Amino acid sequence: RHSEAGAELRRILKDRSEAYFPNEKEKDGKEFQVQAYQRLAYGALDFAKTPVQLLISVHLLTFYQQAGAALGAVAFFTSTARCFDVLSDPLMAQISDGFTSRFGRRRPFVLVGCGLYALCLVALCSPPWSMSPGNTGAWFGCFYILFFLTDTITSIPHNALGQEITSDTDQRRLVFMVAKIYQAFGMIAAAALPVL
């Protein structure tokens, strides 16, 4: 009777582990290890994202003021984007939690989000110079909000993927350590690029 209960408990724990850590696969009964290339691939997004967000927060408002956008419009759209962010983050988490595909529940959002993120960044940083000041402010508002929505589409599933890669705390710590190293180099790049 105890062996039946023990077997049932092991089955329940295995099912729960597969539900919470769908990316963790045992091979030939060996303990799962996150490979170096997987840690590097996971952290690479942080290297790309960190300098972009730092440059936007430091230089973009000045850029749009010089392009003729009214400071009030820029402030309004900046706060509106953050309000959308508060609503869209939990919604994106809910969507990606319930999503299923052969590539996993997080990776498709990261892939699609990266493309949209890049398009919105290019549009945000290149407003047509022939626009009136009011239209320049509207351009900023539209693409600033879209930029942060695409950031949500990319970042929320990416952060959740990092938690799901493995149930082993030491392995997970290594994954996030590599991501933080990428982030640090991204910040150094963001600080150095305007000077160059």
CSV table of C-alpha atoms in Angstrom, one decimal:
chain,number,residue,atom,x,y,z
A,1,ARG,CA,0.0,0.0,0.0
A,2,HIS,CA,2.8,2.4,0.8
A,3,SER,CA,4.6,1.6,-2.5
A,4,GLU,CA,1.3,2.4,-4.4
A,5,ALA,CA,1.0,5.8,-2.6
A,6,GLY,CA,4.7,6.5,-3.2
A,7,ALA,CA,4.3,5.7,-6.9
A,8,GLU,CA,1.3,7.9,-7.1
A,9,LEU,CA,3.1,10.8,-5.4
A,10,ARG,CA,6.1,10.4,-7.8
A,11,ARG,CA,3.7,10.5,-10.8
A,12,ILE,CA,2.0,13.6,-9.4
A,13,LEU,CA,5.3,15.4,-8.8
A,14,LYS,CA,6.6,14.4,-12.2
A,15,ASP,CA,3.4,15.8,-13.9
A,16,ARG,CA,3.7,19.0,-11.8
A,17,SER,CA,7.4,19.4,-12.8
A,18,GLU,CA,6.6,18.9,-16.5
A,19,ALA,CA,3.8,21.5,-16.2
A,20,TYR,CA,6.0,24.1,-14.4
A,21,PHE,CA,9.3,23.3,-16.2
A,22,PRO,CA,8.3,22.2,-19.7
A,23,ASN,CA,11.7,23.0,-21.2
A,24,GLU,CA,13.5,20.7,-18.8
A,25,LYS,CA,14.0,17.3,-20.4
A,26,GLU,CA,15.8,14.3,-18.9
A,27,LYS,CA,17.9,12.4,-21.4
A,28,ASP,CA,18.6,8.7,-20.7
A,29,GLY,CA,17.8,9.2,-17.0
A,30,LYS,CA,20.5,11.8,-16.7
A,31,GLU,CA,19.9,15.0,-14.8
A,32,PHE,CA,19.1,18.0,-17.0
A,33,GLN,CA,21.9,20.5,-17.5
A,34,VAL,CA,21.5,23.9,-19.1
A,35,GLN,CA,24.2,24.0,-21.8
A,36,ALA,CA,26.5,27.0,-22.2
A,37,TYR,CA,25.0,27.9,-25.6
A,38,GLN,CA,21.5,27.9,-24.1
A,39,ARG,CA,22.6,30.3,-21.3
A,40,LEU,CA,24.3,32.5,-23.9
A,41,ALA,CA,21.3,32.5,-26.2
A,42,TYR,CA,18.9,33.3,-23.4
A,43,GLY,CA,21.1,36.2,-22.2
A,44,ALA,CA,21.6,37.7,-25.7
A,45,LEU,CA,18.3,39.4,-25.7
A,46,ASP,CA,19.3,41.4,-22.6
A,47,PHE,CA,22.4,42.7,-24.4
A,48,ALA,CA,20.2,44.0,-27.2
A,49,LYS,CA,17.4,45.3,-25.1
A,50,THR,CA,19.3,47.2,-22.4
A,51,PRO,CA,21.2,49.7,-24.5
A,52,VAL,CA,18.1,50.5,-26.5
A,53,GLN,CA,16.0,51.2,-23.5
A,54,LEU,CA,18.7,53.3,-21.9
A,55,LEU,CA,19.2,55.3,-25.0
A,56,ILE,CA,15.5,55.9,-25.4
A,57,SER,CA,15.1,57.0,-21.8
A,58,VAL,CA,18.1,59.4,-22.0
A,59,HIS,CA,18.2,60.8,-25.5
A,60,LEU,CA,14.8,60.3,-27.2
A,61,LEU,CA,12.9,63.0,-25.5
A,62,THR,CA,15.5,65.6,-26.4
A,63,PHE,CA,15.6,64.3,-29.9
A,64,TYR,CA,11.8,64.8,-30.3
A,65,GLN,CA,11.9,68.2,-28.7
A,66,GLN,CA,14.5,69.2,-31.3
A,67,ALA,CA,12.2,67.7,-34.0
A,68,GLY,CA,9.5,70.1,-32.9
A,69,ALA,CA,7.2,67.9,-30.7
A,70,ALA,CA,5.6,69.8,-27.9
A,71,LEU,CA,6.9,68.9,-24.4
A,72,GLY,CA,3.3,68.4,-23.2
A,73,ALA,CA,2.5,65.9,-25.9
A,74,VAL,CA,5.7,64.0,-25.3
A,75,ALA,CA,5.0,63.9,-21.5
A,76,PHE,CA,1.4,62.8,-22.1
A,77,PHE,CA,2.4,59.9,-24.5
A,78,THR,CA,5.2,58.8,-22.2
A,79,SER,CA,2.8,58.5,-19.3
A,80,THR,CA,0.1,56.8,-21.5
A,81,ALA,CA,2.7,54.2,-22.6
A,82,ARG,CA,3.5,53.4,-19.0
A,83,CYS,CA,-0.2,53.1,-18.2
A,84,PHE,CA,-0.7,50.7,-21.0
A,85,ASP,CA,2.4,48.8,-19.7
A,86,VAL,CA,0.7,48.3,-16.3
A,87,LEU,CA,-2.3,46.7,-18.0
A,88,SER,CA,-0.5,44.8,-20.8
A,89,ASP,CA,2.2,43.0,-18.6
A,90,PRO,CA,-0.2,40.8,-16.7
A,91,LEU,CA,-2.3,40.3,-19.8
A,92,MET,CA,0.7,39.1,-21.7
A,93,ALA,CA,1.7,36.8,-18.8
A,94,GLN,CA,-1.8,35.3,-18.9
A,95,ILE,CA,-1.7,34.8,-22.7
A,96,SER,CA,1.7,33.2,-22.8
A,97,ASP,CA,0.9,30.9,-19.8
A,98,GLY,CA,-2.0,29.4,-21.7
A,99,PHE,CA,-0.4,29.3,-25.1
A,100,THR,CA,0.8,26.0,-26.6
A,101,SER,CA,2.9,25.3,-29.7
A,102,ARG,CA,5.5,22.8,-30.8
A,103,PHE,CA,8.1,25.5,-30.0
A,104,GLY,CA,6.9,25.9,-26.5
A,105,ARG,CA,4.6,28.5,-24.9
A,106,ARG,CA,7.1,31.3,-24.7
A,107,ARG,CA,9.5,31.2,-27.7
A,108,PRO,CA,7.0,32.2,-30.4
A,109,PHE,CA,6.2,35.4,-28.6
A,110,VAL,CA,9.9,36.2,-28.1
A,111,LEU,CA,10.6,35.6,-31.8
A,112,VAL,CA,7.6,37.6,-33.1
A,113,GLY,CA,8.1,40.3,-30.5
A,114,CYS,CA,11.8,40.8,-31.5
A,115,GLY,CA,10.8,41.6,-35.1
A,116,LEU,CA,8.0,44.0,-34.0
A,117,TYR,CA,10.3,45.5,-31.4
A,118,ALA,CA,12.9,46.3,-34.1
A,119,LEU,CA,10.3,47.8,-36.5
A,120,CYS,CA,8.8,50.0,-33.8
A,121,LEU,CA,12.3,51.1,-32.8
A,122,VAL,CA,13.3,52.1,-36.3
A,123,ALA,CA,10.0,54.0,-36.8
A,124,LEU,CA,10.3,55.7,-33.3
A,125,CYS,CA,13.8,56.9,-34.1
A,126,SER,CA,13.1,58.2,-37.6
A,127,PRO,CA,10.1,60.5,-37.7
A,128,PRO,CA,9.6,62.3,-41.0
A,129,TRP,CA,11.2,65.8,-40.7
A,130,SER,CA,8.6,67.4,-42.9
A,131,MET,CA,5.9,66.9,-40.3
A,132,SER,CA,4.3,69.7,-38.4
A,133,PRO,CA,5.1,69.9,-34.6
A,134,GLY,CA,1.6,68.4,-33.8
A,135,ASN,CA,2.1,65.5,-36.1
A,136,THR,CA,5.6,64.9,-34.8
A,137,GLY,CA,4.2,64.6,-31.3
A,138,ALA,CA,1.5,62.1,-32.6
A,139,TRP,CA,4.2,60.1,-34.4
A,140,PHE,CA,6.1,59.9,-31.1
A,141,GLY,CA,3.0,58.9,-29.2
A,142,CYS,CA,2.0,56.2,-31.6
A,143,PHE,CA,5.4,54.5,-31.9
A,144,TYR,CA,6.4,55.0,-28.3
A,145,ILE,CA,3.3,53.2,-27.1
A,146,LEU,CA,3.7,50.5,-29.7
A,147,PHE,CA,7.4,50.1,-28.8
A,148,PHE,CA,6.6,49.4,-25.2
A,149,LEU,CA,3.7,47.1,-26.1
A,150,THR,CA,6.2,45.1,-28.3
A,151,ASP,CA,8.6,45.2,-25.4
A,152,THR,CA,5.9,43.5,-23.3
A,153,ILE,CA,5.3,40.9,-26.0
A,154,THR,CA,9.0,40.1,-25.9
A,155,SER,CA,10.1,40.6,-22.3
A,156,ILE,CA,7.3,38.9,-20.3
A,157,PRO,CA,7.6,35.6,-22.1
A,158,HIS,CA,11.4,35.9,-22.1
A,159,ASN,CA,11.5,36.4,-18.4
A,160,ALA,CA,9.1,33.5,-17.8
A,161,LEU,CA,11.2,31.3,-20.1
A,162,GLY,CA,14.2,31.9,-17.9
A,163,GLN,CA,12.3,30.6,-14.9
A,164,GLU,CA,11.1,27.5,-16.7
A,165,ILE,CA,14.3,26.4,-18.2
A,166,THR,CA,15.2,24.3,-15.2
A,167,SER,CA,13.9,23.5,-11.8
A,168,ASP,CA,17.5,23.3,-10.5
A,169,THR,CA,18.3,26.5,-8.6
A,170,ASP,CA,22.1,26.3,-9.4
A,171,GLN,CA,21.4,25.9,-13.1
A,172,ARG,CA,18.8,28.7,-13.0
A,173,ARG,CA,21.3,31.0,-11.2
A,174,LEU,CA,23.8,30.4,-14.0
A,175,VAL,CA,21.2,31.3,-16.6
A,176,PHE,CA,20.4,34.6,-14.9
A,177,MET,CA,24.0,35.3,-14.1
A,178,VAL,CA,24.8,35.2,-17.8
A,179,ALA,CA,21.8,37.4,-18.6
A,180,LYS,CA,23.0,40.0,-16.0
A,181,ILE,CA,26.5,40.0,-17.6
A,182,TYR,CA,24.9,40.6,-21.0
A,183,GLN,CA,22.9,43.4,-19.4
A,184,ALA,CA,26.0,45.0,-17.9
A,185,PHE,CA,27.8,44.9,-21.3
A,186,GLY,CA,24.7,46.4,-22.9
A,187,MET,CA,24.7,49.3,-20.4
A,188,ILE,CA,28.4,49.9,-21.2
A,189,ALA,CA,27.6,49.9,-24.9
A,190,ALA,CA,24.8,52.3,-24.4
A,191,ALA,CA,27.0,54.7,-22.5
A,192,ALA,CA,29.8,54.4,-25.0
A,193,LEU,CA,27.8,54.6,-28.3
A,194,PRO,CA,26.7,58.3,-28.1
A,195,VAL,CA,30.4,59.3,-27.4
A,196,LEU,CA,31.6,57.4,-30.5
